[in-house]
Short mmCIF file of C-alpha atoms in Angstrom, two decimals:
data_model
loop_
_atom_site.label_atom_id
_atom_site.label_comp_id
_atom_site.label_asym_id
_atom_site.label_seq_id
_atom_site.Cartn_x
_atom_site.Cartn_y
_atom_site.Cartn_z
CA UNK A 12 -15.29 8.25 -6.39
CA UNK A 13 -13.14 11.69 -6.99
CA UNK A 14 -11.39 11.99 -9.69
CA UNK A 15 -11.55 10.34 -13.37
CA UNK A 16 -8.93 8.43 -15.45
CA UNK A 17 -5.90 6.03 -14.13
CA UNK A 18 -6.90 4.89 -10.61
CA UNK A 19 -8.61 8.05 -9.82
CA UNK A 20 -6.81 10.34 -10.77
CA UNK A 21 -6.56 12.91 -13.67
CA UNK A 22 -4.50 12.98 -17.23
CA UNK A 23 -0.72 12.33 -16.19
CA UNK A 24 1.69 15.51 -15.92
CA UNK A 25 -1.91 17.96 -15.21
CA UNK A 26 -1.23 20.40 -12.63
CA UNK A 27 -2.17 20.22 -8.73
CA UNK A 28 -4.94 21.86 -7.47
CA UNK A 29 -4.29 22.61 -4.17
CA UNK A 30 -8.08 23.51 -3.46
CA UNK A 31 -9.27 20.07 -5.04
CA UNK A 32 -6.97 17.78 -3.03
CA UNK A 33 -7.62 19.71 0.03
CA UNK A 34 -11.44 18.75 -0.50
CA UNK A 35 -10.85 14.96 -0.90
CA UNK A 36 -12.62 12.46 1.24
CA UNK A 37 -8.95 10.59 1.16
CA UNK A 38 -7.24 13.77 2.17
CA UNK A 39 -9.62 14.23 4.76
CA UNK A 40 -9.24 11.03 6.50
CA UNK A 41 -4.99 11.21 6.00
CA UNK A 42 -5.22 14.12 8.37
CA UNK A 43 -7.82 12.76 10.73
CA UNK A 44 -5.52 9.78 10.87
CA UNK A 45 -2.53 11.71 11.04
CA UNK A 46 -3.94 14.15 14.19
CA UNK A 47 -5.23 10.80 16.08
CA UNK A 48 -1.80 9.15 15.45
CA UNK A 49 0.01 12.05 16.87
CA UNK A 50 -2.51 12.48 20.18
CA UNK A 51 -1.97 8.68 20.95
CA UNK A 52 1.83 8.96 20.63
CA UNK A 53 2.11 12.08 22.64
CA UNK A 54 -0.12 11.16 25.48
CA UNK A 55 1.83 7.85 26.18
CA UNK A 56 5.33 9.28 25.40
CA UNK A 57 4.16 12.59 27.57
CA UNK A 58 2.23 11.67 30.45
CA UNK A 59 1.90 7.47 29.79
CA UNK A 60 4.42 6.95 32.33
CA UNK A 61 4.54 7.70 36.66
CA UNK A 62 7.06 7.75 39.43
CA UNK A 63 5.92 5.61 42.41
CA UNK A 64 8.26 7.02 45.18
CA UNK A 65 11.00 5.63 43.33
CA UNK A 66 13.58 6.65 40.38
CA UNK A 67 11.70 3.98 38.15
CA UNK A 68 8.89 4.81 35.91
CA UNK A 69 5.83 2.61 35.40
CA UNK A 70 3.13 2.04 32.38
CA UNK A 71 0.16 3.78 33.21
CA UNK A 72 -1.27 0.63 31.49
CA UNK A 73 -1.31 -1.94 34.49
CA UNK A 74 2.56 -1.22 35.13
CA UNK A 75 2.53 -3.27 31.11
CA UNK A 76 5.82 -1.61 29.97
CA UNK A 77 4.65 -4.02 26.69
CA UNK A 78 1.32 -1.67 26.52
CA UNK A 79 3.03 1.78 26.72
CA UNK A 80 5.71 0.74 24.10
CA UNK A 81 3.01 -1.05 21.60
CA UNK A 82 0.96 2.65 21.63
CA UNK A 83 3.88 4.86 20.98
CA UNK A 84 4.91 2.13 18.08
CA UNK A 85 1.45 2.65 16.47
CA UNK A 86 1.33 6.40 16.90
CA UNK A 87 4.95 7.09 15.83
CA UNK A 88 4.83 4.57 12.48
CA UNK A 89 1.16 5.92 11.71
CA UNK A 90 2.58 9.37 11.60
CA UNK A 91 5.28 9.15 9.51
CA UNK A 92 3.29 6.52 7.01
CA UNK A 93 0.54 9.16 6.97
CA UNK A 94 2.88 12.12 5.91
CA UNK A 95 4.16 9.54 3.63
CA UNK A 96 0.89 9.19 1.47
CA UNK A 97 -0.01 12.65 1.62
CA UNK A 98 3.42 13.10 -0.36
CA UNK A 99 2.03 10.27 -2.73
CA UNK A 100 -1.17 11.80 -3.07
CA UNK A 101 0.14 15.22 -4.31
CA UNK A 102 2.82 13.50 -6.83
CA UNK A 103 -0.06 10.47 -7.55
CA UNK A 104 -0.76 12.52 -10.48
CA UNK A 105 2.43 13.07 -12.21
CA UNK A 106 3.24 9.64 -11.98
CA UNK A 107 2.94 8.37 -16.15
CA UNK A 108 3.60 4.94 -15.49
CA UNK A 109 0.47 2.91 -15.15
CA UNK A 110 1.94 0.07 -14.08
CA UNK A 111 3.53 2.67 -11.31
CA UNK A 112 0.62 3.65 -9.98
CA UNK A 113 -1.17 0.20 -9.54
CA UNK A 114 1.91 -0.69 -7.29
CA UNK A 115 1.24 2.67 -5.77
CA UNK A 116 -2.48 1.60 -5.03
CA UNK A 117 -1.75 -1.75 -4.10
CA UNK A 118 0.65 -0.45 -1.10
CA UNK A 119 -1.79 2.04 -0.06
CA UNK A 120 -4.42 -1.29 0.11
CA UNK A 121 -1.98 -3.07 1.58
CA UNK A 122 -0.80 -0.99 4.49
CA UNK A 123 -4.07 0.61 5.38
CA UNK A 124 -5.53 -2.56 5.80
CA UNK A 125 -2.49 -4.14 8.55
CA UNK A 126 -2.88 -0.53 9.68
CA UNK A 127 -6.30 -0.90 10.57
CA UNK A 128 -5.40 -4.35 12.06
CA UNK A 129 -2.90 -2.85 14.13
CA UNK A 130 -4.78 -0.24 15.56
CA UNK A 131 -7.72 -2.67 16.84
CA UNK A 132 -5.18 -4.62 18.39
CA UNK A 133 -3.83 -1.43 20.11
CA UNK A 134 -7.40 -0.41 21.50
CA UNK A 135 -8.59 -3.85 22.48
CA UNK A 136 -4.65 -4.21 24.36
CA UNK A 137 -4.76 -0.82 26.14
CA UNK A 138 -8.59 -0.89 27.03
CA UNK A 139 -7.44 -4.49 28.42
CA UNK A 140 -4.39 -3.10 30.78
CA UNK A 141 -6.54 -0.10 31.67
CA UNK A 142 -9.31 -2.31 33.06
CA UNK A 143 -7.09 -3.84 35.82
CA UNK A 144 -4.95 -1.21 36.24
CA UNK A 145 -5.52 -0.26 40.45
CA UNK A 146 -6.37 2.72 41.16
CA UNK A 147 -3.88 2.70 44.06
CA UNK A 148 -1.30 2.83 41.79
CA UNK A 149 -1.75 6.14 40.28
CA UNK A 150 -2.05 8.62 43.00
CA UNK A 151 -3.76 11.69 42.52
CA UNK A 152 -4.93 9.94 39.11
CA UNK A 153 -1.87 10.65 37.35
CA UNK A 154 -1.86 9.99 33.84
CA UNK A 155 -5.44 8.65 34.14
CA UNK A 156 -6.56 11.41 31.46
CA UNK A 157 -3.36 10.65 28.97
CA UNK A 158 -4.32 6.99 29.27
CA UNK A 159 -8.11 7.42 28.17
CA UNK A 160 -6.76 9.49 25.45
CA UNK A 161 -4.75 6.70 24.17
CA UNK A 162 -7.41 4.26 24.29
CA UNK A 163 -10.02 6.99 22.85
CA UNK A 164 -7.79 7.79 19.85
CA UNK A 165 -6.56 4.03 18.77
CA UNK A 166 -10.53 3.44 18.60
CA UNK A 167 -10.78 6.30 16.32
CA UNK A 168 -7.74 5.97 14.41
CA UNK A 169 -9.61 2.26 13.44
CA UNK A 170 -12.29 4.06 12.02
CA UNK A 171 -10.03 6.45 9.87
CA UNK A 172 -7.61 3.68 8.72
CA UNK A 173 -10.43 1.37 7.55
CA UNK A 174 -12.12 4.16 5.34
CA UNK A 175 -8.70 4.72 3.92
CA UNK A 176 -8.55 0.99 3.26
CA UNK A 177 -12.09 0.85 1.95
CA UNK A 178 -10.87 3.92 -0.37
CA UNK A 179 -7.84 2.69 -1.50
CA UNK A 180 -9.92 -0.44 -2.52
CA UNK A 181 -12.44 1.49 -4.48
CA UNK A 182 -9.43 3.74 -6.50
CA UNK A 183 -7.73 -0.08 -7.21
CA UNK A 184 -11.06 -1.13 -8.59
CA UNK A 185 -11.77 2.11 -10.64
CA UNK A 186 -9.14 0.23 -12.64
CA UNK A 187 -7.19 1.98 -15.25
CA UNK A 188 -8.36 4.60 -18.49
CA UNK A 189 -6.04 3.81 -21.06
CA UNK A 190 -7.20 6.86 -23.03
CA UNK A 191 -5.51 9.08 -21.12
CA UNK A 192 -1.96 8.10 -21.66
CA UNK A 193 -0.17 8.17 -24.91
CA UNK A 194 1.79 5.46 -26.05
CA UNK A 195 4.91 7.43 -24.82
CA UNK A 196 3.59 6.80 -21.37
CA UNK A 197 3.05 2.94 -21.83
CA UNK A 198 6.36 2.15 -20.67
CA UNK A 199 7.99 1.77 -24.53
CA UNK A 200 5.09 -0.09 -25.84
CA UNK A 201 3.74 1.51 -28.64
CA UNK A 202 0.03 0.46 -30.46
CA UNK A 203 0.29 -1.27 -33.76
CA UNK A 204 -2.96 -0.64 -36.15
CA UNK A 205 -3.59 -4.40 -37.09
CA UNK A 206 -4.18 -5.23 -41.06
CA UNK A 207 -8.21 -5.48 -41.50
CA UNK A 208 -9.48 -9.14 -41.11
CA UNK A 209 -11.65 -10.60 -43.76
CA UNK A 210 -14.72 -12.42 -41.74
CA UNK A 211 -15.24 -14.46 -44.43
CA UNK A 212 -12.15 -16.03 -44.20
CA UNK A 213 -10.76 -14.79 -47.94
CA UNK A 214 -8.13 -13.00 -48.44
CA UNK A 215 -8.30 -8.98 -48.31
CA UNK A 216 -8.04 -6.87 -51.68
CA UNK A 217 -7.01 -3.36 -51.57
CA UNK A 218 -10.73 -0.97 -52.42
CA UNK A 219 -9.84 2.10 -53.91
CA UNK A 220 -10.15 3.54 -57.22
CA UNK A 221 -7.59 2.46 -60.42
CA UNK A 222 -4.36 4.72 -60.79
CA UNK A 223 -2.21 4.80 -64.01
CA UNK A 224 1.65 3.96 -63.35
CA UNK A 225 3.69 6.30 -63.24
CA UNK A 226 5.71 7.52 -66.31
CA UNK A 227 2.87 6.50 -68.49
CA UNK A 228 1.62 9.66 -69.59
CA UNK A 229 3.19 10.71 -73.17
CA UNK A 230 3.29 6.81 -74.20
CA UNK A 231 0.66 7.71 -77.24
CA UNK A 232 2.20 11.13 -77.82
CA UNK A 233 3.91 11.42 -81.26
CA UNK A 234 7.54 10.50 -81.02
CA UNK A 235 9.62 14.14 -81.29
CA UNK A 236 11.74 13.90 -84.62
CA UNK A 237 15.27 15.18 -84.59
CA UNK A 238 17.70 15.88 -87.32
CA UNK A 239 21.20 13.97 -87.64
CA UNK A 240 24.03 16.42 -87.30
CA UNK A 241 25.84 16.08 -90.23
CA UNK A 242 29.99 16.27 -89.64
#
């Protein structure tokens, strides 16, 4: 697992390296997902659609208006949530709060996980349309490449989005390093030292070497004499 400290990641308020979260497996797979997410939306909203010799247009998928509109739903919300949690990633860091950042975690668990759900639902749905689609009505194969794009894609989108989920799981587990936040950062809550316990259940004397009190100095001194004014 990258990264040390509070659910992966570094001391809170360090600076961003670029470099370093460029070469993260969970970087990685955000773009992966992201490019997939983007070919599967395109391809439907481009070319997911034909004219047959009228003014209406049909779902590549079967003529499954149902099919078209469930890939471009997937692609489209994929996209934005991936640019959403590359955003996360890069401020992940400068978040203090540790409670924060375990809700942080938990939503990435969270919606990779339906994400992943969602795409094999999308594959297994389009590869289902596709299969009875008839060849008659797509002349001149139109939209037969866009369509085995879409169905191509979804399947590899499931990969991504489950190694983000498997990934998000292993930064929740990594759990949290307390050492690495001061108690500034522990939302108000500052550490107490507690008072040393006595294990043999008596009660605890100060151990440290006798000091004189104060003002106790000149006690055996000879008393100064003075001489009464006489008036």
């Amino acid at each position: 697992m990258d990264g040390v400290g509070s659910f992966g990641a570094g001391l809170a308020g360090a600076a961003f390296d670029p470099v370093s979260f460029i070469k993260q497996p969970t970087t990685l797979l955000r773009v992966l997902s992201w490019i997939f997410s983007l070919v599967v939306f395109a391809s439907i909203l481009n070319e997911g659609y034909v004219n047959l010799g009228s003014e209406r247009l049909h779902c590549v998928f079967n003529k499954n208006a149902d099919a078209c509109n469930y890939g471009v739903f997937c692609g489209l919300v994929a996209l934005l949530l991936c640019s959403f949690f590359i955003l996360l990633d890069i401020k992940f860091q400068q978040i203090s709060s540790v409670k924060d950042r375990k809700k942080a975690v938990m939503l990435e668990v969270g919606v990779s996980g339906f994400w992943t759900f969602l795409w094999f639902v999308s594959f297994c749905f389009l590869a289902n349309q596709w299969s009875r689609t008839d060849p008659e009505n797509l002349p001149l194969n139109q939209g037969a490449d866009a369509a085995r794009a879409a169905i191509a894609f979804s399947f590899f989108s499931i990969l991504t989005w489950a190694g983000l989920t498997v990934r998000a799981i292993q930064k929740y587990l990594l759990g949290t390093d307390m050492t690495l936040f001061t108690a500034d950062h522990l939302d108000g809550v500052t550490m107490v030292t507690p008072y040393p316990s006595d294990t043999t259940g008596g009660s605890t004397e100060p151990t440290g070497t006798y000091q004189s009190p104060p003002f106790t100095e000149g006690l055996d001194a000879p008393a100064p004499t003075y001489q009464v004014p006489i008036y």
